[in-house]
Amino acid sequence: MSASATASPSGAAEGAAGDRPRRARSRGRSRGRELLTVVLVALLLAFLIKTFLVQMFVIPSGSMMGTLQKGDRVAVDRLSPWFGEQPHRGEVVVFRDPGGWLPGEQPSGGFAGAVQDLLSGIGLAPAAGEQDLIKRVIAVGGDTVECDAGRPLKVNGTVLAEPYLYPGATPCDDYPVGTLTVPAGHLWVMGDHRNDSRDSRYNRLHNPAGGFVPVDHVVGRARFVVWPLPRWASLPVPAAFARLG
């Protein structure tokens, strides 16, 4: 009887000791599930923000110098178009290639491609091969544009003062297109570095698809330069455009 009495506490102690690793593994799995849930929720929120609210874009060229430098990262407002807001004159907008404005690019593969896909999915980078451009809206549907060599740019007969132009850039000398009217539902866009921008002027002259951008190709308006930090700034509409009515 005494042997059985002493064996019982020892067995209970061994059972308790055996339970500890199982409880530790259970707590570890629980923490792992919690961490996975947090990561998935964060990715979902980032995806929703990128799709409906704000997306980051990297400036790929010098065509907007005077306002934006190559490599700048800008925050683009994707929410306003969902509520039917139309682009206005003077805004800097991101838009999908209307056709033939950009050369086709092959998406990268392997690990670099996977990282690119992940970052683009949550809005921290453009998608590989994404055919987007960024320019300034100069005129909207129904406006008349006068773009002649050696003369200032005119919109609806009013000379457009352009303090945002890159130093030394001329309004229209590189690609003078004369006088034209923007069709309804379209935009006329130009880069701030006119001498280094294949914008509406260039495509009007050299692209069978023409130089007008359909409004429904606009991804959103660029609101802020967010990186690099020393260049942080908002992107307001220049005062000159208010005088156009």
Coordinates of N, CA and C in Angstrom, one line a residue:
M1 N 0.8 -1.2 0.0 CA 0.0 0.0 0.0 C 0.9 1.2 0.0
S2 N 2.0 1.2 0.8 CA 2.8 2.4 0.8 C 3.5 2.7 -0.5
A3 N 3.8 1.6 -1.2 CA 4.4 1.7 -2.5 C 3.5 2.4 -3.5
S4 N 2.2 2.0 -3.5 CA 1.3 2.6 -4.4 C 1.0 4.0 -4.0
A5 N 1.1 4.4 -2.7 CA 0.9 5.7 -2.2 C 2.0 6.7 -2.7
T6 N 3.2 6.2 -2.7 CA 4.3 7.0 -3.1 C 4.4 7.1 -4.6
A7 N 3.9 6.2 -5.4 CA 4.0 6.2 -6.8 C 3.0 7.2 -7.4
S8 N 1.9 7.5 -6.8 CA 0.9 8.4 -7.4 C 1.5 9.9 -7.5
P9 N 2.1 10.5 -6.5 CA 2.6 11.8 -6.7 C 3.7 11.9 -7.7
S10 N 4.5 10.8 -7.8 CA 5.6 10.8 -8.8 C 5.0 10.8 -10.2
G11 N 4.0 10.0 -10.4 CA 3.3 9.9 -11.7 C 2.7 11.2 -12.1
A12 N 2.1 11.9 -11.1 CA 1.4 13.2 -11.4 C 2.5 14.2 -11.8
A13 N 3.7 14.2 -11.1 CA 4.7 15.1 -11.4 C 5.2 14.9 -12.8
E14 N 5.4 13.6 -13.2 CA 5.9 13.3 -14.5 C 4.9 13.7 -15.6
G15 N 3.6 13.6 -15.3 CA 2.5 14.0 -16.2 C 2.6 15.5 -16.4
A16 N 2.7 16.2 -15.3 CA 2.8 17.7 -15.4 C 4.0 18.2 -16.2
A17 N 5.1 17.5 -16.0 CA 6.3 17.8 -16.7 C 6.1 17.6 -18.2
G18 N 5.4 16.5 -18.6 CA 5.2 16.2 -20.0 C 4.2 17.1 -20.6
D19 N 3.3 17.7 -19.8 CA 2.3 18.7 -20.3 C 3.0 20.0 -20.7
R20 N 4.1 20.4 -20.0 CA 4.7 21.7 -20.3 C 5.1 21.9 -21.7
P21 N 5.8 20.9 -22.3 CA 6.2 21.1 -23.7 C 5.0 21.2 -24.6
R22 N 3.9 20.4 -24.3 CA 2.7 20.5 -25.2 C 2.1 21.9 -25.1
R23 N 2.0 22.4 -23.8 CA 1.4 23.8 -23.7 C 2.3 24.8 -24.4
A24 N 3.6 24.7 -24.3 CA 4.5 25.6 -24.9 C 4.3 25.6 -26.4
R25 N 4.2 24.3 -27.0 CA 4.0 24.2 -28.4 C 2.6 24.8 -28.8
S26 N 1.6 24.6 -28.0 CA 0.3 25.2 -28.3 C 0.3 26.7 -28.3
R27 N 1.1 27.3 -27.2 CA 1.2 28.8 -27.2 C 2.0 29.3 -28.4
G28 N 3.0 28.5 -28.8 CA 3.8 28.9 -30.0 C 2.9 29.0 -31.3
R29 N 2.1 27.9 -31.4 CA 1.2 27.9 -32.6 C 0.2 29.0 -32.5
S30 N -0.3 29.3 -31.3 CA -1.3 30.4 -31.2 C -0.7 31.7 -31.6
R31 N 0.5 31.9 -31.1 CA 1.2 33.2 -31.5 C 1.5 33.3 -33.0
G32 N 1.8 32.1 -33.6 CA 2.1 32.1 -35.0 C 0.8 32.4 -35.8
R33 N -0.3 31.9 -35.3 CA -1.6 32.2 -36.0 C -1.9 33.7 -35.8
E34 N -1.7 34.2 -34.6 CA -2.0 35.6 -34.4 C -1.1 36.5 -35.3
L35 N 0.2 36.2 -35.4 CA 1.1 36.9 -36.3 C 0.7 36.9 -37.7
L36 N 0.3 35.7 -38.2 CA -0.1 35.5 -39.5 C -1.4 36.3 -39.8
T37 N -2.3 36.3 -38.9 CA -3.6 37.1 -39.0 C -3.2 38.6 -39.1
V38 N -2.3 39.1 -38.3 CA -2.0 40.5 -38.3 C -1.4 40.8 -39.6
V39 N -0.5 40.0 -40.1 CA 0.2 40.2 -41.4 C -0.8 40.3 -42.6
L40 N -1.7 39.3 -42.6 CA -2.8 39.2 -43.6 C -3.7 40.4 -43.6
V41 N -4.1 40.9 -42.4 CA -4.9 42.0 -42.3 C -4.2 43.3 -42.8
A42 N -2.9 43.4 -42.4 CA -2.1 44.5 -42.8 C -2.0 44.6 -44.3
L43 N -1.8 43.4 -45.0 CA -1.7 43.4 -46.4 C -3.0 43.7 -47.1
L44 N -4.1 43.2 -46.5 CA -5.4 43.5 -47.0 C -5.7 45.0 -47.0
L45 N -5.4 45.6 -45.8 CA -5.6 47.1 -45.7 C -4.8 47.8 -46.7
A46 N -3.5 47.4 -46.8 CA -2.6 48.1 -47.7 C -3.1 48.0 -49.2
F47 N -3.6 46.8 -49.5 CA -4.2 46.6 -50.9 C -5.4 47.5 -51.1
L48 N -6.3 47.6 -50.1 CA -7.5 48.4 -50.2 C -7.1 49.9 -50.3
I49 N -6.2 50.3 -49.5 CA -5.7 51.7 -49.6 C -5.1 52.0 -51.0
K50 N -4.3 51.1 -51.5 CA -3.7 51.3 -52.8 C -4.8 51.3 -53.9
T51 N -5.8 50.4 -53.8 CA -6.8 50.3 -54.8 C -7.7 51.5 -54.8
F52 N -8.1 52.0 -53.6 CA -9.2 53.0 -53.6 C -8.8 54.3 -53.0
L53 N -7.6 54.4 -52.4 CA -7.3 55.7 -51.7 C -6.0 56.3 -52.3
V54 N -4.9 55.8 -51.9 CA -3.6 56.4 -52.3 C -2.7 55.3 -52.8
Q55 N -1.9 55.7 -53.9 CA -0.9 54.8 -54.4 C 0.4 55.6 -54.6
M56 N 1.5 54.9 -54.3 CA 2.8 55.6 -54.6 C 3.3 55.3 -56.0
F57 N 3.8 56.3 -56.7 CA 4.4 56.1 -58.0 C 5.8 56.7 -58.0
V58 N 6.7 56.0 -58.7 CA 8.1 56.5 -58.9 C 8.2 57.2 -60.2
I59 N 8.8 58.4 -60.2 CA 9.0 59.2 -61.4 C 10.1 58.6 -62.2
P60 N 9.7 58.1 -63.4 CA 10.7 57.3 -64.2 C 11.6 58.1 -65.1
S61 N 11.4 59.4 -65.3 CA 12.2 60.1 -66.3 C 12.3 61.6 -65.9
G62 N 13.0 62.4 -66.7 CA 13.1 63.8 -66.4 C 12.1 64.7 -67.1
S63 N 11.0 64.1 -67.6 CA 10.0 64.9 -68.4 C 9.2 65.9 -67.5
M64 N 9.2 65.7 -66.2 CA 8.5 66.7 -65.3 C 9.5 67.5 -64.5
M65 N 10.8 67.5 -64.9 CA 11.7 68.3 -64.1 C 11.3 69.8 -64.2
G66 N 11.6 70.5 -63.1 CA 11.0 71.8 -62.9 C 10.0 71.7 -61.7
T67 N 9.4 70.5 -61.7 CA 8.5 70.1 -60.6 C 8.9 68.8 -59.9
L68 N 9.1 67.8 -60.7 CA 9.5 66.5 -60.2 C 10.8 66.0 -60.8
Q69 N 11.6 65.4 -59.9 CA 12.9 64.8 -60.3 C 12.7 63.3 -60.6
K70 N 13.6 62.8 -61.4 CA 13.6 61.4 -61.6 C 13.9 60.7 -60.3
G71 N 13.1 59.7 -60.0 CA 13.3 58.9 -58.7 C 12.5 59.4 -57.6
D72 N 11.8 60.6 -57.7 CA 10.9 61.1 -56.7 C 9.7 60.1 -56.6
R73 N 9.2 60.0 -55.4 CA 8.0 59.2 -55.1 C 6.9 60.1 -54.8
V74 N 5.8 59.9 -55.5 CA 4.6 60.8 -55.3 C 3.4 60.0 -54.9
A75 N 2.6 60.6 -54.0 CA 1.4 60.0 -53.5 C 0.3 60.4 -54.5
V76 N -0.4 59.5 -55.0 CA -1.5 59.7 -56.0 C -2.8 59.4 -55.4
D77 N -3.7 60.4 -55.5 CA -5.1 60.3 -55.0 C -5.9 59.5 -55.9
R78 N -6.3 58.3 -55.5 CA -7.1 57.4 -56.4 C -8.6 57.5 -56.0
L79 N -8.9 58.1 -54.9 CA -10.2 58.2 -54.3 C -11.1 59.1 -55.2
S80 N -10.6 60.3 -55.5 CA -11.5 61.3 -56.2 C -12.1 60.8 -57.5
P81 N -11.4 60.0 -58.4 CA -12.0 59.5 -59.6 C -13.2 58.6 -59.3
W82 N -13.1 57.9 -58.1 CA -14.2 56.9 -57.8 C -15.5 57.7 -57.5
F83 N -15.4 59.0 -57.1 CA -16.5 59.8 -56.8 C -16.9 60.7 -58.0
G84 N -16.3 60.4 -59.2 CA -16.6 61.1 -60.4 C -16.0 62.4 -60.6
E85 N -15.0 62.8 -59.8 CA -14.3 64.0 -60.0 C -13.4 64.0 -61.2
Q86 N -13.6 65.0 -62.1 CA -12.8 65.1 -63.3 C -11.5 65.8 -63.1
P87 N -10.5 65.4 -63.9 CA -9.2 66.2 -63.9 C -9.4 67.6 -64.2
H88 N -8.7 68.5 -63.6 CA -8.8 70.0 -63.9 C -7.5 70.4 -64.5
R89 N -7.6 71.6 -65.2 CA -6.4 72.2 -65.7 C -5.4 72.5 -64.6
G90 N -4.1 72.2 -64.9 CA -3.0 72.5 -64.0 C -2.7 71.4 -63.0
E91 N -3.5 70.4 -62.9 CA -3.2 69.2 -62.0 C -2.2 68.3 -62.7
V92 N -1.3 67.7 -61.8 CA -0.4 66.7 -62.3 C -1.1 65.4 -62.1
V93 N -1.2 64.6 -63.2 CA -2.0 63.4 -63.1 C -1.2 62.2 -63.6
V94 N -1.5 61.0 -63.1 CA -1.0 59.8 -63.5 C -2.0 59.1 -64.4
F95 N -1.6 58.6 -65.6 CA -2.6 58.0 -66.5 C -2.0 56.8 -67.2
R96 N -2.9 55.9 -67.6 CA -2.5 54.7 -68.4 C -2.1 55.2 -69.8
D97 N -1.2 54.5 -70.4 CA -0.8 54.7 -71.7 C -2.0 54.7 -72.7
P98 N -2.3 55.8 -73.4 CA -3.4 55.7 -74.3 C -3.2 54.9 -75.5
G99 N -1.9 54.5 -75.8 CA -1.6 53.7 -76.9 C -0.3 54.2 -77.6
G100 N 0.8 53.4 -77.4 CA 2.0 53.7 -78.1 C 2.8 54.9 -77.5
W101 N 2.4 55.4 -76.4 CA 3.3 56.5 -75.8 C 4.5 55.9 -75.1
L102 N 4.4 54.7 -74.7 CA 5.6 54.1 -74.0 C 6.0 52.8 -74.7
P103 N 7.3 52.5 -74.7 CA 7.7 51.2 -75.3 C 7.2 50.0 -74.4
G104 N 6.9 48.9 -74.9 CA 6.6 47.7 -74.1 C 7.8 47.3 -73.3
E105 N 7.5 46.8 -72.1 CA 8.6 46.3 -71.2 C 8.2 44.9 -70.7
Q106 N 9.2 44.1 -70.7 CA 9.0 42.7 -70.2 C 9.1 42.7 -68.7
P107 N 8.1 42.1 -68.0 CA 8.2 42.1 -66.5 C 9.4 41.2 -66.1
S108 N 10.0 41.6 -65.0 CA 11.1 40.8 -64.5 C 10.6 39.6 -63.8
G109 N 11.5 38.5 -63.8 CA 11.1 37.2 -63.2 C 11.9 36.9 -62.0
G110 N 11.8 35.7 -61.5 CA 12.6 35.3 -60.3 C 12.2 36.0 -59.1
F111 N 13.2 36.0 -58.2 CA 13.0 36.6 -56.8 C 12.7 38.1 -57.0
A112 N 13.4 38.8 -57.8 CA 13.2 40.3 -58.0 C 11.8 40.5 -58.5
G113 N 11.3 39.7 -59.4 CA 9.9 39.8 -59.9 C 8.9 39.6 -58.8
A114 N 9.2 38.6 -57.9 CA 8.3 38.3 -56.8 C 8.2 39.4 -55.9
V115 N 9.3 40.0 -55.5 CA 9.4 41.2 -54.6 C 8.6 42.4 -55.3
Q116 N 8.9 42.6 -56.6 CA 8.2 43.7 -57.3 C 6.6 43.5 -57.2
D117 N 6.2 42.2 -57.5 CA 4.8 41.9 -57.4 C 4.2 42.2 -56.0
L118 N 4.9 41.8 -55.0 CA 4.5 42.0 -53.6 C 4.3 43.5 -53.3
L119 N 5.4 44.3 -53.6 CA 5.4 45.7 -53.3 C 4.3 46.4 -54.2
S120 N 4.1 46.0 -55.4 CA 3.1 46.7 -56.2 C 1.7 46.3 -55.7
G121 N 1.5 45.1 -55.2 CA 0.2 44.7 -54.7 C -0.2 45.5 -53.5
I122 N 0.7 46.0 -52.7 CA 0.3 46.8 -51.6 C 0.5 48.3 -51.8
G123 N 0.9 48.6 -53.0 CA 0.9 50.1 -53.4 C 2.2 50.8 -53.1
L124 N 3.3 50.0 -52.8 CA 4.6 50.6 -52.5 C 5.5 50.7 -53.7
A125 N 5.1 50.2 -54.8 CA 5.8 50.2 -56.1 C 4.9 50.0 -57.2
P126 N 5.2 50.5 -58.4 CA 4.4 50.2 -59.6 C 4.6 48.8 -60.0
A127 N 3.6 48.2 -60.7 CA 3.7 46.8 -61.1 C 4.7 46.8 -62.3
A128 N 5.4 45.6 -62.3 CA 6.4 45.4 -63.4 C 5.7 45.5 -64.7
G129 N 6.2 46.3 -65.6 CA 5.6 46.5 -66.9 C 4.4 47.4 -66.9
E130 N 4.1 48.0 -65.8 CA 2.9 48.9 -65.7 C 3.2 50.1 -66.6
Q131 N 2.2 50.4 -67.5 CA 2.4 51.4 -68.5 C 1.6 52.7 -68.1
D132 N 2.2 53.4 -67.1 CA 1.6 54.6 -66.6 C 2.6 55.8 -66.9
L133 N 2.0 57.0 -67.1 CA 2.8 58.2 -67.3 C 2.3 59.2 -66.3
I134 N 3.1 60.3 -66.2 CA 2.7 61.4 -65.3 C 3.0 62.7 -66.1
K135 N 2.0 63.6 -66.2 CA 2.1 64.8 -66.9 C 1.2 65.8 -66.2
R136 N 1.3 67.1 -66.7 CA 0.4 68.2 -66.2 C -0.7 68.4 -67.2
V137 N -2.0 68.4 -66.7 CA -3.1 68.7 -67.5 C -3.1 70.2 -67.9
I138 N -3.0 70.4 -69.2 CA -3.0 71.8 -69.8 C -4.4 72.2 -70.2
A139 N -5.1 71.3 -70.8 CA -6.5 71.7 -71.3 C -7.4 70.5 -71.2
V140 N -8.7 70.7 -71.1 CA -9.7 69.7 -70.9 C -10.6 69.8 -72.1
G141 N -11.6 68.8 -72.2 CA -12.5 68.7 -73.3 C -13.2 70.1 -73.6
G142 N -13.2 70.5 -74.9 CA -13.8 71.7 -75.3 C -12.8 72.9 -75.3
D143 N -11.6 72.8 -74.7 CA -10.7 73.9 -74.7 C -9.9 74.0 -76.1
T144 N -9.5 75.2 -76.4 CA -8.7 75.4 -77.6 C -7.2 75.7 -77.1
V145 N -6.3 75.0 -77.7 CA -4.9 75.1 -77.4 C -4.2 75.7 -78.6
E146 N -3.3 76.7 -78.3 CA -2.4 77.2 -79.4 C -1.0 77.0 -79.0
C147 N -0.3 76.2 -79.8 CA 1.1 75.8 -79.4 C 1.9 76.0 -80.6
D148 N 2.6 77.2 -80.8 CA 3.4 77.5 -81.9 C 4.8 77.8 -81.5
A149 N 5.7 77.5 -82.4 CA 7.1 77.7 -82.2 C 7.4 79.2 -82.0
G150 N 8.2 79.5 -81.0 CA 8.6 80.9 -80.7 C 7.5 81.7 -80.0
R151 N 6.4 81.1 -79.6 CA 5.4 81.9 -79.0 C 5.0 81.2 -77.6
P152 N 4.4 82.0 -76.7 CA 3.9 81.4 -75.5 C 2.7 80.5 -75.8
L153 N 2.5 79.5 -74.9 CA 1.3 78.6 -75.0 C 0.0 79.4 -74.6
K154 N -1.0 79.2 -75.4 CA -2.3 79.8 -75.1 C -3.4 78.7 -74.9
V155 N -4.3 79.0 -74.0 CA -5.4 78.1 -73.8 C -6.7 79.0 -73.8
N156 N -7.6 78.7 -74.7 CA -8.8 79.5 -74.9 C -8.5 81.0 -75.2
G157 N -7.4 81.2 -75.9 CA -7.0 82.5 -76.3 C -6.2 83.3 -75.3
T158 N -6.0 82.7 -74.1 CA -5.3 83.4 -73.0 C -3.9 82.8 -72.9
V159 N -2.9 83.7 -72.8 CA -1.5 83.3 -72.7 C -1.3 82.7 -71.3
L160 N -0.7 81.5 -71.3 CA -0.6 80.8 -70.0 C 0.8 81.0 -69.4
A161 N 0.9 81.7 -68.3 CA 2.2 81.9 -67.6 C 2.6 80.6 -67.0
E162 N 3.8 80.2 -67.2 CA 4.2 78.8 -66.8 C 5.5 78.9 -66.0
P163 N 5.4 79.3 -64.7 CA 6.6 79.4 -63.9 C 7.2 78.1 -63.5
Y164 N 6.4 77.0 -63.7 CA 6.9 75.7 -63.3 C 7.8 75.1 -64.3
L165 N 7.9 75.7 -65.5 CA 8.8 75.1 -66.6 C 10.2 75.0 -66.1
Y166 N 10.9 73.9 -66.6 CA 12.3 73.7 -66.3 C 13.1 74.9 -66.9
P167 N 14.1 75.4 -66.2 CA 14.8 76.5 -66.7 C 15.4 76.2 -68.1
G168 N 15.1 77.1 -69.0 CA 15.6 77.0 -70.4 C 14.6 76.3 -71.3
A169 N 13.6 75.7 -70.8 CA 12.6 75.0 -71.6 C 11.7 76.0 -72.3
T170 N 11.4 75.7 -73.5 CA 10.4 76.5 -74.3 C 9.1 75.9 -74.3
P171 N 8.0 76.7 -74.4 CA 6.6 76.2 -74.3 C 6.3 75.2 -75.4
C172 N 6.7 75.5 -76.7 CA 6.2 74.6 -77.8 C 7.2 74.4 -78.9
D173 N 8.4 75.0 -78.7 CA 9.4 75.0 -79.9 C 9.7 73.6 -80.4
D174 N 9.8 72.6 -79.5 CA 10.3 71.3 -79.9 C 9.2 70.6 -80.8
Y175 N 8.0 70.7 -80.4 CA 6.9 70.0 -81.1 C 5.7 71.0 -81.3
P176 N 5.8 72.0 -82.2 CA 4.7 72.9 -82.4 C 3.6 72.2 -83.1
V177 N 2.4 72.3 -82.6 CA 1.2 71.6 -83.2 C 0.2 72.6 -83.7
G178 N 0.4 73.9 -83.6 CA -0.6 74.8 -84.0 C -1.8 74.9 -83.1
T179 N -2.9 75.2 -83.7 CA -4.2 75.4 -82.9 C -5.0 74.1 -83.0
L180 N -5.6 73.7 -81.9 CA -6.4 72.5 -81.9 C -7.4 72.6 -80.8
T181 N -8.5 71.8 -80.9 CA -9.5 71.8 -79.9 C -9.6 70.4 -79.2
V182 N -9.6 70.3 -77.9 CA -9.6 69.1 -77.2 C -11.0 68.4 -77.3
P183 N -11.1 67.2 -77.7 CA -12.4 66.6 -77.8 C -13.0 66.4 -76.4
A184 N -14.3 66.3 -76.3 CA -15.0 66.0 -75.0 C -14.5 64.7 -74.5
G185 N -14.4 64.6 -73.2 CA -13.9 63.4 -72.5 C -12.4 63.1 -72.7
H186 N -11.7 64.1 -73.1 CA -10.2 63.9 -73.3 C -9.4 65.0 -72.6
L187 N -8.1 64.8 -72.5 CA -7.2 65.8 -71.9 C -6.1 66.1 -72.9
W188 N -5.5 67.3 -72.7 CA -4.2 67.6 -73.4 C -3.2 67.8 -72.3
V189 N -2.2 67.0 -72.3 CA -1.2 67.0 -71.2 C 0.2 67.3 -71.7
M190 N 1.0 67.9 -70.9 CA 2.4 68.3 -71.3 C 3.3 68.2 -70.1
G191 N 4.6 67.9 -70.4 CA 5.6 67.8 -69.3 C 6.1 69.2 -69.0
D192 N 6.6 69.3 -67.7 CA 7.2 70.6 -67.3 C 8.5 70.8 -67.9
H193 N 9.2 69.7 -68.3 CA 10.5 69.9 -69.0 C 10.2 69.6 -70.5
R194 N 9.7 70.7 -71.1 CA 9.1 70.5 -72.5 C 10.2 70.0 -73.5
N195 N 11.4 70.3 -73.3 CA 12.5 69.9 -74.2 C 12.8 68.4 -74.1
D196 N 12.2 67.8 -73.1 CA 12.6 66.4 -72.8 C 11.3 65.6 -72.4
S197 N 10.2 65.9 -73.1 CA 8.9 65.3 -72.8 C 8.2 64.9 -74.1
R198 N 8.0 63.6 -74.2 CA 7.1 63.1 -75.3 C 5.7 63.1 -74.9
D199 N 5.1 64.2 -74.9 CA 3.7 64.4 -74.3 C 2.7 64.5 -75.4
S200 N 1.6 65.2 -75.2 CA 0.6 65.3 -76.2 C 1.1 65.9 -77.5
R201 N 2.0 66.8 -77.4 CA 2.5 67.5 -78.6 C 3.2 66.4 -79.5
Y202 N 4.2 65.7 -78.9 CA 4.9 64.7 -79.7 C 4.0 63.6 -80.3
N203 N 3.1 63.1 -79.5 CA 2.2 62.1 -79.9 C 1.2 62.6 -81.0
R204 N 0.8 63.8 -80.9 CA 0.0 64.4 -81.9 C 0.6 64.4 -83.3
L205 N 2.0 64.6 -83.3 CA 2.7 64.6 -84.5 C 3.2 63.3 -85.0
H206 N 3.5 62.4 -84.1 CA 4.2 61.1 -84.4 C 3.5 59.8 -84.1
N207 N 2.4 59.9 -83.4 CA 1.7 58.7 -83.0 C 0.4 58.6 -83.7
P208 N 0.1 57.5 -84.4 CA -1.2 57.4 -85.1 C -2.4 57.4 -84.1
A209 N -2.1 57.1 -82.8 CA -3.2 57.1 -81.8 C -3.5 58.6 -81.4
G210 N -2.6 59.5 -81.8 CA -2.9 60.9 -81.4 C -2.3 61.3 -80.1
G211 N -2.6 62.6 -79.7 CA -2.0 63.1 -78.5 C -3.0 63.4 -77.4
F212 N -4.3 63.0 -77.6 CA -5.3 63.2 -76.5 C -5.4 62.0 -75.6
V213 N -5.6 62.3 -74.3 CA -5.7 61.3 -73.3 C -7.1 61.1 -72.8
P214 N -7.7 60.0 -73.0 CA -9.1 59.8 -72.5 C -9.2 60.0 -71.0
V215 N -10.2 60.7 -70.5 CA -10.3 60.9 -69.1 C -10.4 59.6 -68.3
D216 N -11.0 58.6 -68.9 CA -11.1 57.3 -68.1 C -9.8 56.6 -68.0
H217 N -8.7 57.1 -68.6 CA -7.4 56.5 -68.5 C -6.7 57.1 -67.3
V218 N -7.2 58.1 -66.7 CA -6.5 58.8 -65.5 C -6.6 57.9 -64.3
V219 N -5.5 57.6 -63.7 CA -5.4 56.8 -62.5 C -5.7 57.6 -61.3
G220 N -5.2 58.8 -61.3 CA -5.5 59.7 -60.1 C -4.6 61.0 -60.2
R221 N -4.8 61.9 -59.3 CA -4.0 63.1 -59.2 C -2.8 63.0 -58.3
A222 N -1.7 63.4 -58.7 CA -0.5 63.4 -57.8 C -0.7 64.6 -56.8
R223 N -0.7 64.3 -55.5 CA -0.9 65.3 -54.5 C 0.3 65.7 -53.8
F224 N 1.3 64.8 -53.5 CA 2.5 65.1 -52.7 C 3.7 64.4 -53.3
V225 N 4.8 65.1 -53.1 CA 6.1 64.4 -53.2 C 6.4 63.9 -51.8
V226 N 6.6 62.6 -51.6 CA 6.8 62.1 -50.3 C 8.2 61.5 -50.1
W227 N 9.0 61.4 -51.1 CA 10.3 60.9 -51.0 C 11.2 61.3 -52.2
P228 N 12.4 61.7 -51.9 CA 13.1 61.8 -50.7 C 12.6 62.9 -49.7
L229 N 12.8 62.7 -48.4 CA 12.2 63.6 -47.5 C 12.6 65.0 -47.7
P230 N 13.8 65.4 -48.0 CA 14.1 66.8 -48.2 C 13.3 67.5 -49.3
R231 N 12.7 66.7 -50.2 CA 11.9 67.2 -51.3 C 10.4 67.1 -51.0
W232 N 10.0 66.8 -49.8 CA 8.6 66.7 -49.5 C 7.9 68.0 -49.8
A233 N 6.8 67.9 -50.6 CA 6.1 69.1 -51.0 C 4.7 68.7 -51.5
S234 N 3.8 69.6 -51.4 CA 2.5 69.4 -52.1 C 2.6 69.8 -53.6
L235 N 1.6 69.4 -54.4 CA 1.6 69.7 -55.8 C 0.3 70.4 -56.1
P236 N 0.2 71.7 -55.8 CA -1.0 72.5 -56.0 C -1.2 72.9 -57.5
V237 N -2.4 73.3 -57.8 CA -2.6 73.8 -59.2 C -2.0 75.3 -59.2
P238 N -1.1 75.5 -60.2 CA -0.5 76.9 -60.3 C -1.6 77.9 -60.5
A239 N -1.4 79.1 -60.0 CA -2.4 80.2 -60.0 C -2.7 80.6 -61.4
A240 N -1.8 80.4 -62.4 CA -2.0 80.9 -63.8 C -3.3 80.2 -64.3
F241 N -3.6 79.0 -63.9 CA -4.7 78.3 -64.5 C -6.0 78.8 -64.0
A242 N -6.1 79.5 -62.9 CA -7.3 80.1 -62.4 C -7.8 81.2 -63.3
R243 N -6.9 81.8 -64.0 CA -7.3 82.9 -64.9 C -7.9 82.4 -66.2
L244 N -7.9 81.1 -66.4 CA -8.5 80.5 -67.6 C -10.0 80.3 -67.5
G245 N -10.5 80.5 -66.3 CA -11.9 80.3 -66.1 C -12.3 78.9 -65.8

